[in-house]
PDB file of C-alpha atoms in Angstrom:
ATOM      1  CA  MET A 304     -80.266 -14.174 100.580  1.00  0.00           C
ATOM      2  CA  ASN A 305     -79.872 -13.635  96.511  1.00  0.00           C
ATOM      3  CA  ARG A 306     -79.864 -10.675  94.686  1.00  0.00           C
ATOM      4  CA  GLU A 307     -83.097 -11.932  93.432  1.00  0.00           C
ATOM      5  CA  THR A 308     -84.751 -11.905  96.537  1.00  0.00           C
ATOM      6  CA  ARG A 309     -83.419  -8.516  97.608  1.00  0.00           C
ATOM      7  CA  ARG A 310     -84.975  -6.628  94.276  1.00  0.00           C
ATOM      8  CA  ARG A 311     -88.417  -8.738  95.505  1.00  0.00           C
ATOM      9  CA  ILE A 312     -88.460  -7.470  98.906  1.00  0.00           C
ATOM     10  CA  ARG A 313     -87.493  -4.276  97.346  1.00  0.00           C
ATOM     11  CA  ARG A 314     -89.880  -3.321  95.104  1.00  0.00           C
ATOM     12  CA  ASP A 315     -92.427  -5.075  97.845  1.00  0.00           C
ATOM     13  CA  ILE A 316     -91.380  -2.099  99.720  1.00  0.00           C
ATOM     14  CA  LEU A 317     -92.396   0.329  97.409  1.00  0.00           C
ATOM     15  CA  LEU A 318     -94.791  -0.938  96.220  1.00  0.00           C
ATOM     16  CA  GLN A 319     -96.651  -0.631  99.689  1.00  0.00           C
ATOM     17  CA  LEU A 320     -94.908   2.219 100.595  1.00  0.00           C
ATOM     18  CA  PRO A 321     -98.000   4.677  99.478  1.00  0.00           C
ATOM     19  CA  PHE A 322    -100.008   2.386 101.167  1.00  0.00           C
ATOM     20  CA  MET A 323     -98.439   2.723 104.617  1.00  0.00           C
ATOM     21  CA  LEU A 324     -97.553   6.706 104.331  1.00  0.00           C
ATOM     22  CA  TRP A 325    -101.707   7.000 103.636  1.00  0.00           C
ATOM     23  CA  LEU A 326    -102.258   4.435 106.775  1.00  0.00           C
ATOM     24  CA  VAL A 327     -99.843   6.984 109.025  1.00  0.00           C
ATOM     25  CA  LEU A 328    -101.725   9.585 107.314  1.00  0.00           C
ATOM     26  CA  LEU A 329    -104.871   8.260 108.900  1.00  0.00           C
ATOM     27  CA  TRP A 330    -103.373   7.177 111.779  1.00  0.00           C
ATOM     28  CA  LEU A 331    -102.514  10.892 112.824  1.00  0.00           C
ATOM     29  CA  LEU A 332    -105.859  12.241 112.006  1.00  0.00           C
ATOM     30  CA  LEU A 333    -107.389   9.902 113.885  1.00  0.00           C
ATOM     31  CA  TRP A 334    -105.594  11.413 117.527  1.00  0.00           C
ATOM     32  CA  HIS A 335    -104.903  14.934 116.372  1.00  0.00           C
ATOM     33  CA  GLN A 336    -101.582  14.827 116.896  1.00  0.00           C
ATOM     34  CA  PHE A 337     -98.601  16.038 115.153  1.00  0.00           C
ATOM     35  CA  THR A 338     -95.850  15.239 116.960  1.00  0.00           C
ATOM     36  CA  PRO A 339     -92.779  12.895 116.599  1.00  0.00           C
ATOM     37  CA  LEU A 340     -94.010   9.890 118.883  1.00  0.00           C
ATOM     38  CA  ALA A 341     -97.304   9.112 116.587  1.00  0.00           C
ATOM     39  CA  VAL A 342     -95.832   9.446 113.124  1.00  0.00           C
ATOM     40  CA  VAL A 343     -93.522   6.331 115.063  1.00  0.00           C
ATOM     41  CA  SER A 344     -96.967   4.500 116.316  1.00  0.00           C
ATOM     42  CA  GLY A 345     -98.103   4.989 113.067  1.00  0.00           C
ATOM     43  CA  ILE A 346     -95.355   3.607 111.665  1.00  0.00           C
ATOM     44  CA  VAL A 347     -94.976   0.850 113.637  1.00  0.00           C
ATOM     45  CA  MET A 348     -99.119   0.707 113.691  1.00  0.00           C
ATOM     46  CA  ALA A 349     -99.000   0.738 109.313  1.00  0.00           C
ATOM     47  CA  VAL A 350     -95.928  -2.173 109.361  1.00  0.00           C
ATOM     48  CA  PHE A 351     -97.919  -4.209 111.714  1.00  0.00           C
ATOM     49  CA  VAL A 352    -101.511  -4.108 109.746  1.00  0.00           C
ATOM     50  CA  THR A 353     -99.437  -4.846 106.484  1.00  0.00           C
ATOM     51  CA  ARG A 354     -97.977  -7.452 107.965  1.00  0.00           C
ATOM     52  CA  VAL A 355    -100.821  -9.353 110.337  1.00  0.00           C
ATOM     53  CA  PHE A 356    -103.735  -8.679 107.930  1.00  0.00           C
ATOM     54  CA  ARG A 357    -101.680  -9.314 104.652  1.00  0.00           C
ATOM     55  CA  LEU A 358    -103.426  -8.438 101.707  1.00  0.00           C
ATOM     56  CA  PRO A 359    -102.077  -9.076  97.955  1.00  0.00           C
ATOM     57  CA  THR A 360     -99.662  -6.300  95.972  1.00  0.00           C
ATOM     58  CA  VAL A 361    -101.848  -3.878  93.902  1.00  0.00           C
ATOM     59  CA  GLU A 362     -99.136  -2.991  91.487  1.00  0.00           C
ATOM     60  CA  LEU A 363    -100.596   0.648  90.574  1.00  0.00           C
ATOM     61  CA  LEU A 364     -98.594   1.518  86.584  1.00  0.00           C
ATOM     62  CA  GLY A 365     -99.532   4.775  86.472  1.00  0.00           C
ATOM     63  CA  ARG A 366    -101.520   5.043  83.229  1.00  0.00           C
ATOM     64  CA  ILE A 367    -103.371   7.703  83.340  1.00  0.00           C
ATOM     65  CA  ASN A 368    -105.638   8.924  80.054  1.00  0.00           C
ATOM     66  CA  LEU A 369    -106.500  12.659  80.384  1.00  0.00           C
ATOM     67  CA  TRP A 370    -109.234  12.882  77.976  1.00  0.00           C
ATOM     68  CA  HIS A 371    -110.651  10.006  78.881  1.00  0.00           C
ATOM     69  CA  SER A 372    -109.999  10.930  82.680  1.00  0.00           C
ATOM     70  CA  LEU A 373    -112.370  14.340  82.335  1.00  0.00           C
ATOM     71  CA  VAL A 374    -114.974  12.178  80.063  1.00  0.00           C
ATOM     72  CA  PHE A 375    -115.333   9.977  83.125  1.00  0.00           C
ATOM     73  CA  ILE A 376    -115.506  12.997  85.776  1.00  0.00           C
ATOM     74  CA  VAL A 377    -118.009  15.358  83.844  1.00  0.00           C
ATOM     75  CA  ARG A 378    -120.153  12.189  82.903  1.00  0.00           C
ATOM     76  CA  PHE A 379    -119.786  11.245  86.734  1.00  0.00           C
ATOM     77  CA  ILE A 380    -121.214  14.378  88.050  1.00  0.00           C
ATOM     78  CA  GLY A 381    -123.621  14.317  85.857  1.00  0.00           C
ATOM     79  CA  ALA A 382    -125.212  11.133  86.515  1.00  0.00           C
ATOM     80  CA  VAL A 383    -124.849  11.304  90.277  1.00  0.00           C
ATOM     81  CA  VAL A 384    -126.715  14.796  89.875  1.00  0.00           C
ATOM     82  CA  MET A 385    -129.105  12.818  88.134  1.00  0.00           C
ATOM     83  CA  GLY A 386    -129.327  10.188  90.650  1.00  0.00           C
ATOM     84  CA  ALA A 387    -130.266  11.905  93.067  1.00  0.00           C
ATOM     85  CA  VAL A 388    -133.072  13.389  91.178  1.00  0.00           C
ATOM     86  CA  ARG A 389    -134.549  10.199  90.557  1.00  0.00           C
ATOM     87  CA  VAL A 390    -133.925   9.202  93.604  1.00  0.00           C
ATOM     88  CA  THR A 391    -135.865  11.903  95.452  1.00  0.00           C
ATOM     89  CA  ILE A 392    -138.693  11.567  92.639  1.00  0.00           C
ATOM     90  CA  GLN A 393    -138.974   8.254  94.288  1.00  0.00           C
ATOM     91  CA  VAL A 394    -139.346   8.779  97.586  1.00  0.00           C
ATOM     92  CA  PHE A 395    -141.916  11.103  96.708  1.00  0.00           C
ATOM     93  CA  ASP A 396    -144.219   9.147  94.568  1.00  0.00           C
ATOM     94  CA  PHE A 397    -146.588   7.743  97.365  1.00  0.00           C
ATOM     95  CA  ARG A 398    -148.942   6.017  94.478  1.00  0.00           C
ATOM     96  CA  ARG A 399    -146.311   3.393  94.103  1.00  0.00           C
ATOM     97  CA  GLN A 400    -143.075   1.691  95.793  1.00  0.00           C
ATOM     98  CA  PRO A 401    -139.755   1.670  93.787  1.00  0.00           C
ATOM     99  CA  GLY A 402    -138.924  -1.803  93.240  1.00  0.00           C
ATOM    100  CA  ALA A 403    -135.557  -2.907  94.526  1.00  0.00           C
ATOM    101  CA  ALA A 404    -133.372  -5.539  93.603  1.00  0.00           C
ATOM    102  CA  ILE A 405    -129.778  -7.049  93.823  1.00  0.00           C
ATOM    103  CA  VAL A 406    -127.916  -7.318  90.522  1.00  0.00           C
ATOM    104  CA  GLU A 407    -124.939  -9.448  89.264  1.00  0.00           C
ATOM    105  CA  VAL A 408    -122.094  -7.655  87.291  1.00  0.00           C
ATOM    106  CA  PRO A 409    -119.871  -9.520  85.820  1.00  0.00           C
ATOM    107  CA  LEU A 410    -117.060  -7.325  84.717  1.00  0.00           C
ATOM    108  CA  ARG A 411    -115.547  -7.781  81.533  1.00  0.00           C
ATOM    109  CA  TYR A 412    -111.629  -6.203  81.862  1.00  0.00           C
ATOM    110  CA  ALA A 413    -111.570  -5.855  85.403  1.00  0.00           C
ATOM    111  CA  ASP A 414    -108.313  -6.500  87.922  1.00  0.00           C
ATOM    112  CA  ASP A 415    -108.246  -5.281  91.385  1.00  0.00           C
ATOM    113  CA  ILE A 416    -108.031  -1.769  90.914  1.00  0.00           C
ATOM    114  CA  VAL A 417    -110.524  -1.441  87.672  1.00  0.00           C
ATOM    115  CA  THR A 418    -112.738  -3.217  90.013  1.00  0.00           C
ATOM    116  CA  THR A 419    -112.536  -1.239  92.681  1.00  0.00           C
ATOM    117  CA  HIS A 420    -112.988   2.398  90.661  1.00  0.00           C
ATOM    118  CA  VAL A 421    -116.201   0.816  89.324  1.00  0.00           C
ATOM    119  CA  ALA A 422    -117.435  -0.560  92.725  1.00  0.00           C
ATOM    120  CA  VAL A 423    -116.814   2.653  94.072  1.00  0.00           C
ATOM    121  CA  THR A 424    -118.143   5.000  91.499  1.00  0.00           C
ATOM    122  CA  ALA A 425    -121.397   2.749  91.443  1.00  0.00           C
ATOM    123  CA  SER A 426    -121.897   3.000  94.945  1.00  0.00           C
ATOM    124  CA  LEU A 427    -121.531   6.979  94.858  1.00  0.00           C
ATOM    125  CA  ILE A 428    -123.955   7.738  91.966  1.00  0.00           C
ATOM    126  CA  PRO A 429    -127.895   7.069  94.615  1.00  0.00           C
ATOM    127  CA  GLY A 430    -130.183   4.946  93.547  1.00  0.00           C
ATOM    128  CA  SER A 431    -126.929   1.393  94.098  1.00  0.00           C
ATOM    129  CA  LEU A 432    -124.718   0.311  96.439  1.00  0.00           C
ATOM    130  CA  VAL A 433    -122.225  -2.825  96.150  1.00  0.00           C
ATOM    131  CA  VAL A 434    -122.970  -5.257  98.715  1.00  0.00           C
ATOM    132  CA  GLU A 435    -121.129  -8.074  97.730  1.00  0.00           C
ATOM    133  CA  SER A 436    -117.723  -8.539  95.446  1.00  0.00           C
ATOM    134  CA  ASP A 437    -116.665 -11.894  94.319  1.00  0.00           C
ATOM    135  CA  ARG A 438    -112.875 -11.161  93.447  1.00  0.00           C
ATOM    136  CA  ASP A 439    -112.113 -14.475  91.433  1.00  0.00           C
ATOM    137  CA  ARG A 440    -114.954 -14.562  89.169  1.00  0.00           C
ATOM    138  CA  ARG A 441    -114.984 -10.585  89.116  1.00  0.00           C
ATOM    139  CA  THR A 442    -118.177 -10.218  89.668  1.00  0.00           C
ATOM    140  CA  LEU A 443    -119.873  -7.050  91.842  1.00  0.00           C
ATOM    141  CA  TYR A 444    -123.020  -7.558  93.096  1.00  0.00           C
ATOM    142  CA  LEU A 445    -125.732  -4.481  93.918  1.00  0.00           C
ATOM    143  CA  HIS A 446    -128.527  -3.536  95.864  1.00  0.00           C
ATOM    144  CA  VAL A 447    -130.533  -1.137  93.340  1.00  0.00           C
ATOM    145  CA  ILE A 448    -133.457   0.957  93.915  1.00  0.00           C
ATOM    146  CA  GLY A 449    -135.604   1.698  90.883  1.00  0.00           C
ATOM    147  CA  VAL A 450    -136.236  -1.815  89.208  1.00  0.00           C
ATOM    148  CA  CYS A 451    -139.476  -3.191  88.602  1.00  0.00           C
ATOM    149  CA  SER A 452    -138.554  -5.369  85.684  1.00  0.00           C
ATOM    150  CA  ARG A 453    -136.205  -7.411  83.571  1.00  0.00           C
ATOM    151  CA  ASP A 454    -135.492  -5.020  81.174  1.00  0.00           C
ATOM    152  CA  ASP A 455    -134.995  -2.275  84.201  1.00  0.00           C
ATOM    153  CA  VAL A 456    -132.132  -4.840  85.551  1.00  0.00           C
ATOM    154  CA  ASP A 457    -130.568  -5.104  82.271  1.00  0.00           C
ATOM    155  CA  ARG A 458    -130.657  -1.445  81.294  1.00  0.00           C
ATOM    156  CA  PHE A 459    -128.689  -0.620  85.318  1.00  0.00           C
ATOM    157  CA  ARG A 460    -126.353  -4.307  84.347  1.00  0.00           C
ATOM    158  CA  ALA A 461    -125.272  -1.986  81.136  1.00  0.00           C
ATOM    159  CA  GLU A 462    -124.486   1.118  82.968  1.00  0.00           C
ATOM    160  CA  VAL A 463    -122.128  -0.388  85.413  1.00  0.00           C
ATOM    161  CA  LEU A 464    -120.216  -2.261  82.228  1.00  0.00           C
ATOM    162  CA  ARG A 465    -120.154   1.133  80.396  1.00  0.00           C
ATOM    163  CA  TRP A 466    -118.647   2.940  83.694  1.00  0.00           C
ATOM    164  CA  GLU A 467    -116.283   0.211  83.418  1.00  0.00           C
ATOM    165  CA  ARG A 468    -115.371   0.614  79.738  1.00  0.00           C
ATOM    166  CA  ARG A 469    -114.791   4.460  81.007  1.00  0.00           C
ATOM    167  CA  ILE A 470    -112.703   4.127  83.408  1.00  0.00           C
ATOM    168  CA  VAL A 471    -110.815   1.258  81.610  1.00  0.00           C
ATOM    169  CA  ARG A 472    -110.156   3.888  78.778  1.00  0.00           C
ATOM    170  CA  ALA A 473    -108.882   6.382  81.586  1.00  0.00           C
ATOM    171  CA  VAL A 474    -106.644   4.434  83.682  1.00  0.00           C
ATOM    172  CA  GLY A 475    -106.962   0.722  82.665  1.00  0.00           C
ATOM    173  CA  THR A 476    -103.393  -1.157  81.609  1.00  0.00           C
ATOM    174  CA  PRO A 477    -102.405  -1.459  78.084  1.00  0.00           C
ATOM    175  CA  GLU A 478    -104.065  -4.822  78.033  1.00  0.00           C
ATOM    176  CA  GLN A 479    -107.006  -4.089  79.225  1.00  0.00           C
ATOM    177  CA  TYR A 480    -107.528  -1.427  77.234  1.00  0.00           C
ATOM    178  CA  ALA A 481    -106.198  -2.823  74.432  1.00  0.00           C
ATOM    179  CA  ALA A 482    -108.921  -5.637  74.755  1.00  0.00           C
ATOM    180  CA  LEU A 483    -111.562  -3.065  74.862  1.00  0.00           C
ATOM    181  CA  THR A 484    -110.654  -1.476  71.914  1.00  0.00           C
ATOM    182  CA  ARG A 485    -110.676  -5.114  69.931  1.00  0.00           C
ATOM    183  CA  ASP A 486    -114.094  -5.766  71.722  1.00  0.00           C
ATOM    184  CA  GLU A 487    -115.246  -2.660  70.458  1.00  0.00           C
ATOM    185  CA  ALA A 488    -113.974  -2.946  67.070  1.00  0.00           C
ATOM    186  CA  GLN A 489    -116.373  -6.570  66.866  1.00  0.00           C
ATOM    187  CA  GLU A 490    -119.150  -4.942  68.207  1.00  0.00           C
ATOM    188  CA  ARG A 491    -119.026  -2.349  65.065  1.00  0.00           C
ATOM    189  CA  ARG A 492    -118.616  -4.776  62.755  1.00  0.00           C
ATOM    190  CA  ALA A 493    -120.993  -7.264  63.174  1.00  0.00           C
ATOM    191  CA  SER A 494    -122.723  -3.580  63.605  1.00  0.00           C
ATOM    192  CA  VAL A 495    -122.187  -2.614  59.992  1.00  0.00           C
ATOM    193  CA  SER A 496    -123.031  -6.739  58.918  1.00  0.00           C
ATOM    194  CA  SER A 497    -126.440  -6.378  61.210  1.00  0.00           C
ATOM    195  CA  LYS A 498    -127.739  -4.017  59.289  1.00  0.00           C
ATOM    196  CA  GLY A 499    -126.258  -5.021  55.771  1.00  0.00           C
ATOM    197  CA  GLY A 500    -127.979  -8.146  56.007  1.00  0.00           C
ATOM    198  CA  VAL A 501    -131.580  -5.858  56.908  1.00  0.00           C
ATOM    199  CA  GLY A 502    -130.841  -3.832  53.789  1.00  0.00           C
TER     200      GLY A 502
END
């Protein structure tokens, strides 16, 4: 075994270590035992799960922007409260049934980590739930209630894409953040030029 192969194996183990420790902790909580035997059996189970049901390694780069993370948390709490109020009103409005739809949302900057964050965020806000994720096309499919028209669908899709942007600002990779910044600068230029054309 050459040095490069050993380095790759060591790197793979380090990347998988947080996930394996989480699996061991789940095992201990599941059995309500914190004995040496439970720890050993948890390690065996974690190794078995990560080797037999092997998924692609997800690399955590550790980039966190504290300001944008705080903005995300505040907006998320507000969205959860407003979503709960909206759903409550729809449930108790006996005059009409709230519409529902499956909405396709193609993400723009997402890798596996950001896609997961967007999916969890959208599912935790009352009124929407992720029913499928297409990893190859970076697309989420969400079941949404309170949708009665094409405008409602477009508004919901735009809101999910705003959540994606907030997540990229908070925890996205430098490449994702640079792509988002470029796109926002282009949108601002296009908006200024269109206003100039109207005037």
